[in-house]
Short mmCIF file of C-alpha atoms in Angstrom, two decimals:
data_model
loop_
_atom_site.label_atom_id
_atom_site.label_comp_id
_atom_site.label_asym_id
_atom_site.label_seq_id
_atom_site.Cartn_x
_atom_site.Cartn_y
_atom_site.Cartn_z
CA MET A 123 12.97 -22.56 3.43
CA VAL A 124 10.93 -19.84 5.13
CA TYR A 125 12.68 -17.09 7.09
CA PRO A 126 10.74 -14.74 9.42
CA THR A 127 11.10 -10.96 9.40
CA LEU A 128 10.36 -8.42 12.14
CA VAL A 129 6.92 -7.90 10.59
CA ASN A 130 3.93 -10.06 11.48
CA ASN A 131 3.10 -12.62 8.76
CA LEU A 132 5.80 -11.31 6.39
CA PHE A 133 8.52 -13.77 5.38
CA TRP A 134 11.43 -14.33 3.08
CA ILE A 135 11.43 -17.47 0.97
CA GLU A 136 14.94 -18.67 0.09
CA LYS A 137 16.75 -15.97 2.10
CA ASN A 138 16.07 -12.46 0.86
CA LYS A 139 15.13 -13.51 -2.65
CA VAL A 140 11.34 -13.76 -2.55
CA LEU A 141 8.85 -12.05 -0.24
CA ALA A 142 5.72 -13.84 0.89
CA THR A 143 2.89 -13.31 3.34
CA LYS A 144 1.28 -15.97 5.47
CA ASN A 145 -2.15 -16.61 3.98
CA ILE A 146 -4.84 -15.83 6.58
CA THR A 147 -7.41 -17.51 4.33
CA PRO A 148 -5.65 -20.77 3.39
CA GLY A 149 -6.78 -22.27 0.12
CA LEU A 150 -7.71 -18.89 -1.38
CA THR A 151 -5.55 -16.88 -3.76
CA PHE A 152 -6.43 -13.56 -5.35
CA TYR A 153 -4.36 -12.86 -8.48
CA LYS A 154 -3.06 -16.28 -9.51
CA GLU A 155 -0.06 -15.79 -7.24
CA GLU A 156 2.25 -18.67 -6.47
CA VAL A 157 1.82 -20.44 -3.14
CA TYR A 158 4.57 -21.99 -1.03
CA LYS A 159 3.64 -24.53 1.65
CA GLU A 160 5.73 -25.58 4.61
CA LYS A 161 4.65 -27.43 7.76
CA ASP A 162 0.94 -27.06 7.00
CA THR A 163 1.29 -23.29 6.57
CA GLU A 164 0.52 -21.52 3.30
CA TYR A 165 2.57 -18.54 2.10
CA ARG A 166 1.46 -16.33 -0.79
CA ILE A 167 4.38 -15.16 -2.96
CA TRP A 168 4.32 -11.36 -3.20
CA ASN A 169 5.06 -10.54 -6.83
CA PRO A 170 6.98 -7.24 -7.18
CA TYR A 171 5.94 -6.96 -10.82
CA LYS A 172 2.30 -6.79 -9.74
CA SER A 173 2.64 -4.85 -6.49
CA LYS A 174 4.46 -1.54 -6.10
CA LEU A 175 4.80 -2.03 -2.36
CA ALA A 176 6.55 -5.37 -2.88
CA ALA A 177 8.78 -3.69 -5.46
CA ALA A 178 9.62 -0.93 -2.97
CA PHE A 179 10.59 -3.50 -0.33
CA LEU A 180 12.87 -5.29 -2.78
CA LYS A 181 14.41 -1.96 -3.83
CA GLY A 182 15.35 -0.90 -0.31
CA LEU A 183 12.31 0.14 1.72
CA GLU A 184 12.86 -1.38 5.16
CA LEU A 185 10.37 -4.13 5.93
CA ASP A 186 9.90 -2.96 9.50
CA VAL A 187 8.17 0.26 8.42
CA PHE A 188 5.07 -1.96 8.50
CA LYS A 189 5.88 -3.45 11.90
CA ASP A 190 3.48 -1.30 13.96
CA ILE A 191 0.79 -0.61 11.37
CA ARG A 192 -2.63 -1.91 12.36
CA LYS A 193 -5.02 0.63 10.82
CA ILE A 194 -4.41 1.77 7.26
CA LEU A 195 -6.29 3.94 4.78
CA TYR A 196 -5.63 2.58 1.30
CA LEU A 197 -6.48 4.97 -1.55
CA GLY A 198 -6.99 3.34 -4.94
CA THR A 199 -7.57 -0.31 -4.13
CA SER A 200 -7.76 -1.38 -7.78
CA THR A 201 -8.69 -5.07 -7.80
CA GLY A 202 -6.88 -5.83 -4.57
CA THR A 203 -3.45 -7.30 -5.33
CA THR A 204 -1.38 -5.27 -2.85
CA ILE A 205 -4.17 -4.84 -0.33
CA SER A 206 -4.56 -8.62 -0.09
CA HIS A 207 -0.97 -8.93 1.14
CA ILE A 208 -1.36 -6.03 3.58
CA SER A 209 -4.45 -7.84 4.84
CA ASP A 210 -2.26 -10.87 5.57
CA ILE A 211 0.25 -8.69 7.44
CA ILE A 212 -2.17 -6.85 9.72
CA SER A 213 -4.19 -10.05 10.19
CA ASP A 214 -7.36 -9.99 12.30
CA ASP A 215 -5.85 -7.47 14.71
CA GLY A 216 -6.05 -4.64 12.19
CA VAL A 217 -8.26 -3.01 9.60
CA ILE A 218 -7.76 -1.67 6.08
CA TYR A 219 -10.12 0.98 4.75
CA GLY A 220 -9.97 0.58 0.98
CA VAL A 221 -11.15 3.56 -1.10
CA GLU A 222 -12.01 3.11 -4.78
CA VAL A 223 -14.09 5.38 -7.02
CA ALA A 224 -14.51 3.23 -10.17
CA PRO A 225 -17.73 1.18 -9.84
CA ARG A 226 -16.61 -1.81 -11.89
CA VAL A 227 -13.23 -1.94 -10.19
CA MET A 228 -14.82 -1.69 -6.75
CA LEU A 229 -17.21 -4.53 -7.56
CA GLU A 230 -14.31 -6.70 -8.72
CA PHE A 231 -12.33 -5.79 -5.61
CA ILE A 232 -15.22 -6.81 -3.35
CA ASN A 233 -15.95 -10.05 -5.19
CA ARG A 234 -12.31 -11.00 -5.62
CA VAL A 235 -10.81 -10.01 -2.26
CA ALA A 236 -12.80 -8.01 0.27
CA LYS A 237 -15.65 -10.44 0.84
CA TYR A 238 -13.14 -13.08 1.93
CA ARG A 239 -11.25 -10.82 4.35
CA LYS A 240 -12.98 -9.49 7.45
CA ASN A 241 -10.21 -6.94 8.07
CA ILE A 242 -10.99 -5.05 4.84
CA VAL A 243 -13.65 -2.31 4.73
CA PRO A 244 -14.44 -1.31 1.11
CA LEU A 245 -15.30 2.38 0.69
CA PHE A 246 -16.93 3.40 -2.59
CA PHE A 247 -15.86 7.05 -2.59
CA ASP A 248 -13.68 9.52 -4.46
CA ALA A 249 -10.43 9.89 -2.51
CA ARG A 250 -10.51 13.60 -3.37
CA THR A 251 -13.35 14.00 -0.86
CA PRO A 252 -11.93 12.45 2.32
CA GLU A 253 -14.44 14.21 4.54
CA LEU A 254 -17.22 12.03 3.14
CA TYR A 255 -16.01 8.86 4.85
CA MET A 256 -15.19 10.37 8.25
CA ASP A 257 -18.15 8.57 9.82
CA ILE A 258 -16.70 5.21 8.74
CA VAL A 259 -12.95 5.47 9.24
CA GLU A 260 -11.82 5.19 12.85
CA ILE A 261 -9.48 8.11 13.55
CA PRO A 262 -6.52 8.21 13.99
CA ILE A 263 -5.00 5.69 11.61
CA ASP A 264 -1.42 4.46 11.46
CA ALA A 265 -0.73 4.79 7.73
CA VAL A 266 -2.01 6.12 4.42
CA TYR A 267 -1.14 4.25 1.23
CA CYS A 268 -1.97 6.00 -2.05
CA ASP A 269 -1.85 4.56 -5.57
CA VAL A 270 -4.35 6.44 -7.73
CA ALA A 271 -2.26 7.39 -10.82
CA GLN A 272 -3.67 10.92 -11.05
CA PRO A 273 -1.87 14.25 -11.65
CA ASP A 274 -2.88 15.41 -8.16
CA GLU A 275 -2.11 12.11 -6.44
CA THR A 276 0.26 13.57 -3.85
CA LYS A 277 -2.30 16.22 -2.90
CA ILE A 278 -4.94 13.49 -2.56
CA ALA A 279 -2.64 11.54 -0.26
CA ALA A 280 -1.79 14.59 1.85
CA ASP A 281 -5.43 15.70 2.14
CA ASN A 282 -6.39 12.29 3.47
CA ALA A 283 -3.38 12.09 5.76
CA ASP A 284 -4.09 15.56 7.17
CA LEU A 285 -7.53 14.37 8.18
CA TYR A 286 -6.93 10.80 9.32
CA LEU A 287 -3.26 10.11 10.01
CA LYS A 288 -1.86 10.23 13.54
CA LYS A 289 1.22 12.32 14.33
CA ASN A 290 4.31 10.35 13.31
CA GLY A 291 2.04 8.17 11.18
CA LYS A 292 3.34 6.88 7.86
CA ILE A 293 2.42 7.82 4.32
CA PHE A 294 3.30 5.86 1.19
CA VAL A 295 2.69 7.40 -2.24
CA ALA A 296 3.21 5.26 -5.35
CA ILE A 297 4.14 7.83 -7.99
CA LYS A 298 3.51 7.14 -11.67
CA ALA A 299 5.58 9.85 -13.34
CA ARG A 300 3.75 9.82 -16.69
CA SER A 301 0.41 10.38 -14.97
CA ILE A 302 1.73 13.60 -13.45
CA ASP A 303 3.75 15.12 -16.30
CA ALA A 304 4.83 13.28 -19.44
CA THR A 305 7.22 16.09 -20.44
CA LYS A 306 9.62 15.94 -17.47
CA PRO A 307 12.18 13.31 -16.50
CA PRO A 308 10.75 10.96 -13.85
CA PRO A 309 13.43 11.81 -11.22
CA VAL A 310 12.45 15.48 -11.45
CA ILE A 311 8.82 14.57 -10.90
CA TYR A 312 9.67 12.41 -7.90
CA GLU A 313 11.59 15.28 -6.30
CA ASN A 314 8.76 17.73 -7.02
CA GLU A 315 6.21 15.46 -5.36
CA ALA A 316 8.49 14.94 -2.37
CA ARG A 317 8.93 18.71 -2.06
CA TYR A 318 5.16 19.13 -2.05
CA LEU A 319 4.84 16.64 0.81
CA ARG A 320 7.48 18.53 2.79
CA GLU A 321 5.57 21.75 2.27
CA ARG A 322 2.46 20.03 3.61
CA GLY A 323 4.23 19.06 6.83
CA TYR A 324 5.62 15.62 6.08
CA ASN A 325 9.17 14.41 6.59
CA VAL A 326 10.17 12.52 3.45
CA LEU A 327 12.43 9.65 4.44
CA LYS A 328 12.82 7.79 1.16
CA ILE A 329 12.23 8.13 -2.57
CA ILE A 330 12.62 4.70 -4.12
CA ASP A 331 12.80 4.18 -7.88
CA LEU A 332 10.88 0.99 -8.65
CA GLU A 333 12.84 -0.06 -11.74
CA PRO A 334 13.08 -2.79 -12.99
CA TYR A 335 9.73 -3.87 -11.55
CA GLU A 336 7.84 -0.73 -12.63
CA LYS A 337 9.07 1.69 -15.29
CA ASP A 338 8.86 5.41 -14.44
CA HIS A 339 7.46 4.72 -10.97
CA ALA A 340 8.70 5.56 -7.49
CA MET A 341 7.55 5.04 -3.93
CA ILE A 342 7.71 8.01 -1.59
CA TYR A 343 7.77 7.15 2.10
CA ALA A 344 7.19 9.94 4.61
CA ILE A 345 6.19 10.63 8.21
CA LYS A 346 3.58 13.13 9.44
CA ILE A 347 5.28 15.68 11.67
CA LYS A 348 2.56 18.30 12.18
#
């Protein structure tokens, strides 16, 4: 059975056990994900072991934080697993600007996902230089999502959000503790990164440990207040 949520194209399969997004390109899958079909509609199972955002939702991030997001700046697209599900959610009414600096990864992202989704704009840039894509990204945006696994990831996210994010817009930072400091306990690192966001003018609403889906990872969810 499929159960709707408050978020466009986001559903529960089997009552709060499995998340899925309604496939806006039926017949196409992007990372060998499972597909559930009901009444001629195709739902792509959102695997929390392959997507930190799905893991965050299953660990307590409220689904409706994505309810009003239509324009999103996504930093660190990788090959497009998570972004493909966000693409389903925002549908043709929205746009995702996907930033990736690694040439081979960007090429795979385009060939695997972006060329099939008209609501995705691939941006081959370094997310550390957000001013370079100002002529492309339509300002203001509703959300920044950052997953770059770099020691300065939270700064990268904040620099982009300062430039592009609307007031009260949302920021999601997928923290990989070992990429920031391998000598400190992960919870200490999560708190340090959250403190940095607060100092930059963001109201941190949640720090979500992503175990058991991702070891030594957390999702920080915050709102821009300046």
